[in-house]
Coordinates of C-alpha atoms in Angstrom, one line a residue:
X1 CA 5.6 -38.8 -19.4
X2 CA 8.9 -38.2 -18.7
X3 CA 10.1 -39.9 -15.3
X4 CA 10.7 -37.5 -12.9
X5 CA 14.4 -38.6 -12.1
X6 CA 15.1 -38.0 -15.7
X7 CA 13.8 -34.0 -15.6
X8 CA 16.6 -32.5 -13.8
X9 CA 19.0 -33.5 -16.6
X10 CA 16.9 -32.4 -19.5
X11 CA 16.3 -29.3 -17.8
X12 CA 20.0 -28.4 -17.3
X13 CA 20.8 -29.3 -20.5
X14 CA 18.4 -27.1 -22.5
X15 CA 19.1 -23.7 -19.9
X16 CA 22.5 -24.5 -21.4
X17 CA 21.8 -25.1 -24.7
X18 CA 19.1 -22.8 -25.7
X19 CA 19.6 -20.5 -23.4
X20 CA 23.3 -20.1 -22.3
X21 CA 23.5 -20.6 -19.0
X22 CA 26.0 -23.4 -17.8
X23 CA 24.7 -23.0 -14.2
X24 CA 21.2 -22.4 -13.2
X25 CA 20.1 -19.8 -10.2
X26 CA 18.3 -20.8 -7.1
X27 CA 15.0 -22.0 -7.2
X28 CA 15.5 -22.1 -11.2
X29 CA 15.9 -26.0 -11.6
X30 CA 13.3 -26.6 -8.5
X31 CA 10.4 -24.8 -9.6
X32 CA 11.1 -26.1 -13.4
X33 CA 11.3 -29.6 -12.8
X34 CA 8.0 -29.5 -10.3
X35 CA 6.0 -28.2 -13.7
X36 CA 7.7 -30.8 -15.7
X37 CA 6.6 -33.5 -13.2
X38 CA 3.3 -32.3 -13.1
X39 CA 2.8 -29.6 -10.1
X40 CA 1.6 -26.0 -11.0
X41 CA 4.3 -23.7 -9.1
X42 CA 4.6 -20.5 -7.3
X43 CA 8.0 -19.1 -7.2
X44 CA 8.8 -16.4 -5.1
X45 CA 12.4 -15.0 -5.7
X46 CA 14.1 -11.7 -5.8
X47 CA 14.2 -9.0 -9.1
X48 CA 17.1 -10.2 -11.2
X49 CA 16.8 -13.9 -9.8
X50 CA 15.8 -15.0 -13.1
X51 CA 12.4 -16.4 -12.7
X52 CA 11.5 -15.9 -16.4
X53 CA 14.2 -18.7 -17.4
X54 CA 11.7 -21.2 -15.4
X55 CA 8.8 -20.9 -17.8
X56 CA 10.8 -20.4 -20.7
X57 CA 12.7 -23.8 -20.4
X58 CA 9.2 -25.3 -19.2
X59 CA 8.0 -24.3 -22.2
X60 CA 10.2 -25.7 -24.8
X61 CA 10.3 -28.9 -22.9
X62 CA 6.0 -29.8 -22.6
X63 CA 3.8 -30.4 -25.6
X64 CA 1.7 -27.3 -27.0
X65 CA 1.7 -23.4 -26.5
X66 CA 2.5 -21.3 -23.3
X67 CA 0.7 -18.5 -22.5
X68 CA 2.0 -15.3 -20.4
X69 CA 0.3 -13.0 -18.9
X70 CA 2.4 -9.9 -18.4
X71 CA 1.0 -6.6 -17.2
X72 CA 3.6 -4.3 -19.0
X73 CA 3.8 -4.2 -22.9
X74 CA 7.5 -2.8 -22.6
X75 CA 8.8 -5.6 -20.7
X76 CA 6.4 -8.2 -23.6
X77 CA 8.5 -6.8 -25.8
X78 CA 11.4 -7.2 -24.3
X79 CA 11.0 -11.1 -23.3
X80 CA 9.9 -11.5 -26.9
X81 CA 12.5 -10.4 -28.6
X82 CA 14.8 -12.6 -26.5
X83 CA 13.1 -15.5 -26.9
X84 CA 12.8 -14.9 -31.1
X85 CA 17.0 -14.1 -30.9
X86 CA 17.3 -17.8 -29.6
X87 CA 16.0 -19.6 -33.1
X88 CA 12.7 -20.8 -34.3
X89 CA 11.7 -23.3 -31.2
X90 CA 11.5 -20.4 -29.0
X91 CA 9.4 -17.6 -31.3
X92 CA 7.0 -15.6 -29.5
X93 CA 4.4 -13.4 -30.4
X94 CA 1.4 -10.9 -28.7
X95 CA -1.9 -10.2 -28.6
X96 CA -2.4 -6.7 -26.8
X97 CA -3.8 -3.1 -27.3
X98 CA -0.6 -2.2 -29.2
X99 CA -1.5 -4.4 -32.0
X100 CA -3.8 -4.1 -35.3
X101 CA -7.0 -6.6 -35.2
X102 CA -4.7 -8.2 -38.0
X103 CA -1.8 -8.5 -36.0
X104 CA -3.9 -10.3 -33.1
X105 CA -4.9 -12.9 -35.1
X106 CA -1.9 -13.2 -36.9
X107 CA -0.1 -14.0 -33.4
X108 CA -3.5 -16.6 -32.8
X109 CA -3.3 -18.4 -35.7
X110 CA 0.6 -18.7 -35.3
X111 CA -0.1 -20.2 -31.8
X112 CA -2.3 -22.4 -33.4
X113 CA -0.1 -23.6 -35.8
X114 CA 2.5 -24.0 -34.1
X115 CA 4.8 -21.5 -35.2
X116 CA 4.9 -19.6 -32.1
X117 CA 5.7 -21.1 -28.5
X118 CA 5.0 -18.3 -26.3
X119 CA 2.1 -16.0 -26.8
X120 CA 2.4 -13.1 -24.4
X121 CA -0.8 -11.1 -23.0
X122 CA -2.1 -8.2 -20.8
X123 CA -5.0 -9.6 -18.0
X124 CA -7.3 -7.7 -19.7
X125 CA -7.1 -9.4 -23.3
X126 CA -7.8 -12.7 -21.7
X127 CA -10.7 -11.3 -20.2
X128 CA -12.1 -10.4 -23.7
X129 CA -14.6 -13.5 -24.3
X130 CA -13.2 -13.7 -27.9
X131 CA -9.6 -13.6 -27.1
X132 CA -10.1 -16.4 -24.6
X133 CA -12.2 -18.6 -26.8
X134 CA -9.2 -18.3 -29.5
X135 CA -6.7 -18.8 -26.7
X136 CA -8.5 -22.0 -25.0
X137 CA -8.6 -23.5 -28.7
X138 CA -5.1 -23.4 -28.4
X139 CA -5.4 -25.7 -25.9
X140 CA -2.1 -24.3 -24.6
X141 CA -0.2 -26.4 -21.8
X142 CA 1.3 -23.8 -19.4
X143 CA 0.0 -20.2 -18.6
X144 CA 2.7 -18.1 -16.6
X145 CA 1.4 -15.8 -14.6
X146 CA 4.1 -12.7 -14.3
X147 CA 3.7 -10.3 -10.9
X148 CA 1.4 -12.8 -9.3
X149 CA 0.7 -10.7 -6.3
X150 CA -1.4 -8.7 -7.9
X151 CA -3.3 -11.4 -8.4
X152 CA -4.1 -10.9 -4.6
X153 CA -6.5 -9.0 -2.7
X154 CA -3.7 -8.4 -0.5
X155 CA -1.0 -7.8 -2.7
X156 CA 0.7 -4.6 -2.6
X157 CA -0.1 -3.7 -6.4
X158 CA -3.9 -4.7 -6.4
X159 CA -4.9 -4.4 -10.2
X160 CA -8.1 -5.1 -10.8
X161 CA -7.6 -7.2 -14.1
X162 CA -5.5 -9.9 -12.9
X163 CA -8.3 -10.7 -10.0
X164 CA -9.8 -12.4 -11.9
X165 CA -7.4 -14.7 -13.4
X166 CA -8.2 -18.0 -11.8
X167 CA -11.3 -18.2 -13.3
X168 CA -10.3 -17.0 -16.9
X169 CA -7.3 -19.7 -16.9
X170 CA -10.0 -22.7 -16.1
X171 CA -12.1 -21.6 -18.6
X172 CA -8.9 -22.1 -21.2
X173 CA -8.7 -25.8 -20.6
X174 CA -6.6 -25.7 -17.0
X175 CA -3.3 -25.8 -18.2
X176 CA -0.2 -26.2 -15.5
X177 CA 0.5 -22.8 -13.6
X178 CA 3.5 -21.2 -12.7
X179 CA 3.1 -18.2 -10.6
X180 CA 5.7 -15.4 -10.7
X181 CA 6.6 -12.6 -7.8
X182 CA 9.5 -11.0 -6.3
X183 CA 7.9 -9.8 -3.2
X184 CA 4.8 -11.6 -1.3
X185 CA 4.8 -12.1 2.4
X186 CA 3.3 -15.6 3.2
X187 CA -0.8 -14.3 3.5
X188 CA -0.4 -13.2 0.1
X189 CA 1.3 -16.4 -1.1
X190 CA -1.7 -18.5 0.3
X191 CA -3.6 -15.7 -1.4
X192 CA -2.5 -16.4 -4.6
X193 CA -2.3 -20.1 -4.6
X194 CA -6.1 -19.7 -4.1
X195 CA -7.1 -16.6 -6.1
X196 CA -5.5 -19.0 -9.5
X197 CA -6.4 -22.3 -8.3
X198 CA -3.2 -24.0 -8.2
X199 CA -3.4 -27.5 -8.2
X200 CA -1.1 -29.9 -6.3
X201 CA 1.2 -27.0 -6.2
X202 CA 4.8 -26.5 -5.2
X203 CA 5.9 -22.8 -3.4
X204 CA 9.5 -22.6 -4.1
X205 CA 10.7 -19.3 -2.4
X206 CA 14.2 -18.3 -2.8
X207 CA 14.7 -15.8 0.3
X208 CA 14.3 -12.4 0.5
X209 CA 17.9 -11.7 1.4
X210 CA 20.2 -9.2 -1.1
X211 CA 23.8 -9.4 0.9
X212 CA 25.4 -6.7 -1.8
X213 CA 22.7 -4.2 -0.7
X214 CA 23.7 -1.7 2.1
X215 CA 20.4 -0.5 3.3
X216 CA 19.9 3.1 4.9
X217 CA 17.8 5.5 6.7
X218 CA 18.7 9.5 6.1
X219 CA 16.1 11.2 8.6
X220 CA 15.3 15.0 7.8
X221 CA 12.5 17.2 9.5
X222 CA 11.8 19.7 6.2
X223 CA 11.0 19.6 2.9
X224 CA 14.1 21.5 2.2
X225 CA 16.4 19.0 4.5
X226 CA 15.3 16.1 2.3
X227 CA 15.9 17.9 -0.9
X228 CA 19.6 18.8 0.1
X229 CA 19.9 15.2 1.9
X230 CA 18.7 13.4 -1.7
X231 CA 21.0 15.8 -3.9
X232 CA 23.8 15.2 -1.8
X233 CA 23.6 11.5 -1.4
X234 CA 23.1 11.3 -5.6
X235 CA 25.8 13.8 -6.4
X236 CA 28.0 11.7 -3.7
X237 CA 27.5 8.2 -5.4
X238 CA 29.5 6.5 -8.0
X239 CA 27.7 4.8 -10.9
X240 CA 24.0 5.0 -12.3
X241 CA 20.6 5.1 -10.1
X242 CA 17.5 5.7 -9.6
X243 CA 15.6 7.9 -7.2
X244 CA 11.9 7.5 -6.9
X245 CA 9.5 10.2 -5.5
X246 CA 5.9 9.9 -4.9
X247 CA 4.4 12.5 -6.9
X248 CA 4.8 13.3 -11.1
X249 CA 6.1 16.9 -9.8
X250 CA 8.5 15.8 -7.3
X251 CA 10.0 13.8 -10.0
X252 CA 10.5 16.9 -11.9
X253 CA 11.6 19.0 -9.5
X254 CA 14.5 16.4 -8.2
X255 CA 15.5 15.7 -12.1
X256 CA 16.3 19.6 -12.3
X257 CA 18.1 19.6 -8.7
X258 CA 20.2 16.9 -9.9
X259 CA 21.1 18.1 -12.9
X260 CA 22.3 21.6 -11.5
X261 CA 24.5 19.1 -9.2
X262 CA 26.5 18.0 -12.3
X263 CA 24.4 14.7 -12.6
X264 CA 22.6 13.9 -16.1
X265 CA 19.3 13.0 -15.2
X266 CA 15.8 12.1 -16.6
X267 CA 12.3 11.5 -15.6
X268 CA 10.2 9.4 -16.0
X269 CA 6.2 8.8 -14.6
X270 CA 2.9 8.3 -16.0
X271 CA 1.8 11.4 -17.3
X272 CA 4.4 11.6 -20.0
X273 CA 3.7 10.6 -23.1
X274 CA 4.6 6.9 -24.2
X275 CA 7.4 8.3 -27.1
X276 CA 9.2 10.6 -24.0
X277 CA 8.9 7.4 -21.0
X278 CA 10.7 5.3 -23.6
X279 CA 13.4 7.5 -24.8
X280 CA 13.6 7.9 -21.2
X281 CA 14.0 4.5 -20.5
X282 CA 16.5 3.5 -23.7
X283 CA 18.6 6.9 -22.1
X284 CA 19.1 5.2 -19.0
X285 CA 19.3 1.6 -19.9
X286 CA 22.0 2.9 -22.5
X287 CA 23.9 4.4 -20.2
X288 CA 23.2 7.8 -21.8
X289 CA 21.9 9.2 -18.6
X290 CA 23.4 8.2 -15.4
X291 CA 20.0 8.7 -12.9
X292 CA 16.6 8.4 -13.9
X293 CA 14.1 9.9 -11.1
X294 CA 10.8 8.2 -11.4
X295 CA 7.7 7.3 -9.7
X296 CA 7.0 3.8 -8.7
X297 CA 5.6 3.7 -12.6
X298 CA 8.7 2.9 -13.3
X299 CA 11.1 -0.5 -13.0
X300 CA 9.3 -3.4 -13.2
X301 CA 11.0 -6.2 -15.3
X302 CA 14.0 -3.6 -16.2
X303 CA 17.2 -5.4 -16.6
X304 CA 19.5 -3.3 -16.1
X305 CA 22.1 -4.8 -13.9
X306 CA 24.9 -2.3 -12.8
X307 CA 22.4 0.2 -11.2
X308 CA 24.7 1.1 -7.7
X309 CA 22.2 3.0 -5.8
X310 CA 18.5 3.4 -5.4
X311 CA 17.3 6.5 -3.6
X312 CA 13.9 7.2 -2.0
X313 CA 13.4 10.8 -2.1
X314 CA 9.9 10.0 -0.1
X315 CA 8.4 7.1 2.1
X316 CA 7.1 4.4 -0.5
X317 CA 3.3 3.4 0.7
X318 CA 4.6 -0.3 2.1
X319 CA 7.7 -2.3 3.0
X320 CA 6.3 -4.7 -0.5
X321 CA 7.0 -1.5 -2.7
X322 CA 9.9 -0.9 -1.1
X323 CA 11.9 -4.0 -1.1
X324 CA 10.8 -4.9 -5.0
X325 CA 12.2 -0.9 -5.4
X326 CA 15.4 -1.5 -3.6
X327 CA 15.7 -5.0 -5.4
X328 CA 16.8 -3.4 -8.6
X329 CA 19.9 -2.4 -7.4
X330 CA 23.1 -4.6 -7.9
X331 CA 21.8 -7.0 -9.3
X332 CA 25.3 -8.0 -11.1
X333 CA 25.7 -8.9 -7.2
X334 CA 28.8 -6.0 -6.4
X335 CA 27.8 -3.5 -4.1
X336 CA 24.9 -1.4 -4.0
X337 CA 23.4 0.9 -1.7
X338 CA 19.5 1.6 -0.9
X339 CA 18.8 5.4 1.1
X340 CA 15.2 6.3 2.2
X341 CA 15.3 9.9 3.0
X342 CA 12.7 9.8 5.9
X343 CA 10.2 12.5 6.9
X344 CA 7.4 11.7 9.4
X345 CA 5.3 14.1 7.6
X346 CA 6.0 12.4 4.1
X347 CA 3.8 8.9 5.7
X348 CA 0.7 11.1 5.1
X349 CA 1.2 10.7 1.2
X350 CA 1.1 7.0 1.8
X351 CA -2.3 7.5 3.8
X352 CA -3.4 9.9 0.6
X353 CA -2.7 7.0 -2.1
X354 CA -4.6 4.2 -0.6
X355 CA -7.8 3.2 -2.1
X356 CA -11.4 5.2 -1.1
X357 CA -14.3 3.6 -0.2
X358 CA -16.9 3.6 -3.0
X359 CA -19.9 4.9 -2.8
X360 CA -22.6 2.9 -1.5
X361 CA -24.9 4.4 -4.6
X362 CA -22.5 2.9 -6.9
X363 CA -22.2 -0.4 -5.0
X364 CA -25.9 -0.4 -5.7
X365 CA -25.8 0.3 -9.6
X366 CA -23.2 -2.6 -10.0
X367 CA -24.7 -5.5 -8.0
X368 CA -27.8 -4.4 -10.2
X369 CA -25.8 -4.7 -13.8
X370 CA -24.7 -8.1 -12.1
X371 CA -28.6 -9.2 -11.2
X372 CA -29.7 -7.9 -14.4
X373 CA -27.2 -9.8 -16.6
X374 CA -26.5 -12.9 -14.4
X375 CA -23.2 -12.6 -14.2
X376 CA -19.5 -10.2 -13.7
X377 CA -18.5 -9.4 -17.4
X378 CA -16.7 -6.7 -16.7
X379 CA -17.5 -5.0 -19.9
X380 CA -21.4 -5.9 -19.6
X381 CA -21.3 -4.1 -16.1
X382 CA -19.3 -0.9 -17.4
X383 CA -22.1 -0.9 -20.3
X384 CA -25.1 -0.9 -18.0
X385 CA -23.2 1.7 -15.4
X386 CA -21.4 3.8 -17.4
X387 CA -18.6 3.6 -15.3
X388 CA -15.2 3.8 -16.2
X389 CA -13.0 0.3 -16.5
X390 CA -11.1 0.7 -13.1
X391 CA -14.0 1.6 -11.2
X392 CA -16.5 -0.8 -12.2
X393 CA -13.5 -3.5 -11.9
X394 CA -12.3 -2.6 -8.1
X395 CA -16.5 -2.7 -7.4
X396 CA -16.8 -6.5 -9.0
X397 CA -14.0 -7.5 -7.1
X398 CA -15.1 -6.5 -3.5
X399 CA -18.4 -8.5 -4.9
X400 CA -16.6 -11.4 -5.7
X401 CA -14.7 -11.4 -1.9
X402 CA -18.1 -10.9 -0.5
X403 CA -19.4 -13.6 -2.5
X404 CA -16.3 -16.0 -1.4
X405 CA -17.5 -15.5 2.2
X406 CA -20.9 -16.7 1.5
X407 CA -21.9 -13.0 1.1
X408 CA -25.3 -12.8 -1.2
X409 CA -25.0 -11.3 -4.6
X410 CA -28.3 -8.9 -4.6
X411 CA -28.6 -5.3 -4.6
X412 CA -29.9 -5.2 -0.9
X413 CA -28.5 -3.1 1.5
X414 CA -27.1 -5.9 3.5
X415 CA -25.0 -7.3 0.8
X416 CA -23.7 -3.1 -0.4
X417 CA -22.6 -3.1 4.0
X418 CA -20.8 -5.7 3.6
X419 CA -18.9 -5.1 0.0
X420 CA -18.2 -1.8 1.6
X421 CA -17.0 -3.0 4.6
X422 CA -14.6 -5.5 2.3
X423 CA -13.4 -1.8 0.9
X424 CA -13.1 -0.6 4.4
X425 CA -10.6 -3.5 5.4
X426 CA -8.9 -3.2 2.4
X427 CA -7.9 0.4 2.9
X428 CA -7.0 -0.7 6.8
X429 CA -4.7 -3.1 5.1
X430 CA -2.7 -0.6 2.6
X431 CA -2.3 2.1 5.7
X432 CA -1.2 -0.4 8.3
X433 CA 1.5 -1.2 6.1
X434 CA 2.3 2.7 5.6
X435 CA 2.6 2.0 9.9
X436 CA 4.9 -0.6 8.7
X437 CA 7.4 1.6 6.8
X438 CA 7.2 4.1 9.7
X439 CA 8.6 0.9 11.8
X440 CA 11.3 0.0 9.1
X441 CA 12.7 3.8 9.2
X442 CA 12.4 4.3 12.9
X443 CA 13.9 0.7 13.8
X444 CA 17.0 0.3 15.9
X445 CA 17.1 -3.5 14.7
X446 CA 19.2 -4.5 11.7
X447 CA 17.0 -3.5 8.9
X448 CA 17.8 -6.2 6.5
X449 CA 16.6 -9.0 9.5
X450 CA 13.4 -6.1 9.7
X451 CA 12.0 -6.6 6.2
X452 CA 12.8 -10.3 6.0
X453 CA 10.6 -10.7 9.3
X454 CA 8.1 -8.6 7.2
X455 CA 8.0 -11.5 4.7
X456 CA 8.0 -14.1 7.0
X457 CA 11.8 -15.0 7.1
X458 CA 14.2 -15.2 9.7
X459 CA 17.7 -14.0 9.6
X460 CA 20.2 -15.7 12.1
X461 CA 22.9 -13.4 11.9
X462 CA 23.2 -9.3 11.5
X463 CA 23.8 -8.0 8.0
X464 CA 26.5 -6.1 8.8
X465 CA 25.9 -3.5 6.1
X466 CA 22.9 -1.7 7.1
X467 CA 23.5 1.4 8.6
X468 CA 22.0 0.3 12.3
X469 CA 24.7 -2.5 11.8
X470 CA 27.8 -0.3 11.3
X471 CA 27.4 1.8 13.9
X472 CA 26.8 -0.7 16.3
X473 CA 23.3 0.2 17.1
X474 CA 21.3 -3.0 15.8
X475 CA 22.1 -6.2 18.0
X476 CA 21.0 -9.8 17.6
X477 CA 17.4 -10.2 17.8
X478 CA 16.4 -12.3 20.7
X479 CA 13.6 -14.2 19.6
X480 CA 10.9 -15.1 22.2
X481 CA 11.3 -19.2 21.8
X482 CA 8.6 -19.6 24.4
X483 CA 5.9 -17.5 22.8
X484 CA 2.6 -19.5 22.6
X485 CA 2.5 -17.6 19.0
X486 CA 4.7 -19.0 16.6
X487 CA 5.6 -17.5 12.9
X488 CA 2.9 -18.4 10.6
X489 CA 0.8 -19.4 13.3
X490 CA -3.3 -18.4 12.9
X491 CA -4.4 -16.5 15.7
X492 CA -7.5 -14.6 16.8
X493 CA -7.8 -11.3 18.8
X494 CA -11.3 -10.2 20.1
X495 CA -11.4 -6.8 18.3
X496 CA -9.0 -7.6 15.4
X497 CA -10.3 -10.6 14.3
X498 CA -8.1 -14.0 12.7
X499 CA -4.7 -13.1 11.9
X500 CA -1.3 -14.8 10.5
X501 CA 1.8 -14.0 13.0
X502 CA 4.5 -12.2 10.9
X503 CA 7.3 -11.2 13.5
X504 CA 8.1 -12.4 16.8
X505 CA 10.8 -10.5 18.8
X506 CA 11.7 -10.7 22.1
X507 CA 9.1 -8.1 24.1
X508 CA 6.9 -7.3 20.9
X509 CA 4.8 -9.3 18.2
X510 CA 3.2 -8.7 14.7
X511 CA 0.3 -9.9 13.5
X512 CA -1.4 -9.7 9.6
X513 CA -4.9 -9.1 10.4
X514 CA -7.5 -10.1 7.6
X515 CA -9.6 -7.4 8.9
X516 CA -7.4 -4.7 9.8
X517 CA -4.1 -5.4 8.3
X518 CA -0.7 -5.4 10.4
X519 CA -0.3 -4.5 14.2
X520 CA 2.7 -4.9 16.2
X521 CA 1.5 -5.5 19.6
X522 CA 3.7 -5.9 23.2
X523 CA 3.7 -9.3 23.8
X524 CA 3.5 -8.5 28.1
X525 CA 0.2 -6.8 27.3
X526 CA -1.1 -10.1 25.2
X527 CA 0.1 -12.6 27.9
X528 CA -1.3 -10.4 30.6
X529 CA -4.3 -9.7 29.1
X530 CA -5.1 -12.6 27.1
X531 CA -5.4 -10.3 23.8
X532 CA -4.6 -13.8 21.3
X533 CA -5.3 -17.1 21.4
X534 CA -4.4 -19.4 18.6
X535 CA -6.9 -19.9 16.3

């Protein structure tokens, strides 16, 4: 091996040789040379940072194939033809849905060969037995795992494939990790390091903090003040955007309204056809449109760097969403602005979109699938229930939490009370944080310092750009030095249960409950009542 001291150098010099860049980003050189000596990583660093450029150097630098697991096929794409433009050390190829069975194994037996470096895959192709027996014969040393919090029960994107992903990677051979995410508050970093199994791992986190962002709060009481507040702030701005909306017809109905304002606009959401979301995309990235108004389908891995304004025509279900949202924006570093257009009444489609509770008869019908064929193949258990691949997934993973408590894997009631419960909790989880966002757009504090104490950070000084900071509402937050609850201390709460402290202020503290999710609590009632204790 390599010594250590040596891994810096080698990793400069091939970011600058094979890939251009004469000076590497934060966190870039870090988290690549802790693979190179031998740590699996998780890297935690803004959209645009660059975080690709860690696995890709990585890559070219250990013995054998690397492995991505990516949950968009556009931005595959996109990364392999990149990597192919750079010359036949970096070729990549894919094995997905968009393939032929010939194509698939074409891209295999390249890997195997040696031809190919990087061998890009959706979650669900790895968890195709054959796929990963072909894949583990590769013996490949690194598997990147791209949007790593979904990995995580507590994520903000939950996606039922990528749960799973710890296990699949062991059973390819272990190979080093690197872990990829723009957005995940401590609790879901821990999450993650678990949920994939990393292994004398190093968490290099960049910060959360995007200085050439002005952030914003437009607050409206109708339907029809919001639409006028949206156009207006669009047809106002200089330079291309993107609004997002929560719904496929809002998106539709904004596009139009913009358009009548003199802006060229497009849409773009899930229930278009693949052809018209790519021409959509190509229009924008192109230039050929100057505002593409999507739902939060769209923007993850787009590289587009002169975007000068993202717009939230509605509340976005969680402070998660909206940050990774608002990160697209300058990310060339000049100026950019981000404006939520806040209705109270618009937090009730956050409440709509979080998950339901399954039924407890279904519950039932999958922990029998599991009995009956001794284990959680996903496609064995959507065989014997008939159930589609989403449901039957979301249902195997509240098992497999149960499980991880010490939770028994029969079909008795006891063990269907307590994956439902798990459900339960979840769904407390995804609308505390919609409470969150209510807190972010009703804040008097700076609200760059608010969403970095949402992920755990502190800011020292005022952003100065945030509209509480220029007009002299937001001051200095006082932080309560003498507070028996420190950030990222465990504490416990009779009726709440354990929890990890998120934000301290002066008169007020937040907690991430497992149980329940977030709660801001006064920190006179705690002390008075004895409401936490550390745990």
């Amino acid at each position: 091996m390599t010594p250590p001291r040596h891994n810096g150098h080698r990793v400069r010099r091939t970011a600058e040789d094979v890939f251009g860049h004469a000076r590497l980003l934060p966190g870039q050189e870090e988290a690549t040379r802790a693979l190179l000596d031998g740590h699996d990583v998780l890297l935690v660093s803004p959209t645009g940072s660059g975080k690709s450029l860690t696995y890709q150097v990585a890559g070219l630098l250990m013995d054998g194939c690397t492995v991505v697991v990516s949950p968009l096929l556009a931005l595959q794409q996109d990364q392999i033809e990149g990597l192919s433009e750079l010359g036949p050390d970096a070729r990549a190829s894919r094995v997905s849905s968009a393939e032929t069975e010939t194509q698939r194994a074409e891209a295999l037996e390249a890997a195997r060969t040696g031809e190919v470096e990087f061998l890009f895959l959706a979650p669900e192709q790895l968890a195709n037995p054959d796929v990963r027996r072909a894949v583990a014969a590769l013996e490949p040393s690194l598997v990147a795992v791209d949007e790593a919090h979904c990995v995580s029960a507590w994520g903000h994107d939950f996606r039922p494939d990528y749960f799973r992903l710890g296990e699949l990677i062991e059973e390819i051979g272990n190979p080093r990790i690197i872990a990829l995410t723009a957005t995940a508050a401590p609790p879901v970093r821990a999450d993650i390091v678990e949920r994939l199994g990393l292994r004398d791992h190093r968490t290099v986190v960049t910060g959360f903090e995007r200085e050439n962002i002005a952030l914003a709060v437009q607050r409206c009481l109708t339907a029809d003040d919001a639409r006028r507040i949206v156009v207006d702030t669009v047809a106002g701005a200089e330079g291309s955007g993107i609004v997002y909306c929560r719904t496929r017809k809002a998106t539709e109905e904004y596009a139009a309204a913009l358009e009548e304002a003199g802006r060229s606009a497009c849409v773009y959401h899930a229930g278009l056809g693949q052809k018209r979301r790519t021409q959509a995309q190509e229009a924008f990235m192109a230039g050929e449109v100057e505002v593409i108004v999507a739902t939060s389908a769209f923007g993850m891995g787009i590289d587009k760097s002169d975007i000068r304004f993202v717009v939230h025509a509605q509340v976005p279900e969680s402070p998660d969403t909206y940050y990774q949202e608002v990160g697209r924006a300058g990310r060339d570093g000049d100026p950019a602005t981000a404006t939520l257009v806040y209705r109270p009444e618009d937090l009730s489609l956050g409440r709509f979109f979080t998950s339901g509770i399954p039924e407890r008869d279904d519950v039932a019908a999958v922990l029998a699938a599991v009995e009956a064929t001794g284990g959680t193949d996903p496609r064995e258990v959507r065989e014997r229930t008939g159930f589609g691949t989403r449901k039957a997934g979301r249902i195997l993973n509240l098992i497999e939490q149960v499980e991880q408590t010490g939770g028994r894997l029969d079909a008795g009631a006891e063990t269907i009370e307590a994956v439902v419960e798990r459900a339960e909790a979840h769904r407390s989880l995804q609308q505390s944080r919609v409470d969150m966002m209510r807190g972010y757009a009703e804040t008097g504090r700076c609200r760059a310092e608010y969403l970095l104490g949402y992920f755990g950070e502190e800011q020292d000084d005022l952003c100065e750009t945030c509209d509480n900071c220029r007009e002299g509402v937001a001051t200095a937050t006082s932080r309560n030095a003498d507070s028996s609850f420190p950030l990222q201390s465990l504490v416990r709460h009779e009726e709440f249960g354990t929890g990890t402290v998120t934000d301290l202020e002066e008169d007020r503290i937040t907690v991430l409950f497992d149980d329940v999710g977030y709660r801001t609590l006064a920190l006179e009632v705690v002390e008075e009542q004895g409401l936490l204790e550390r745990a």
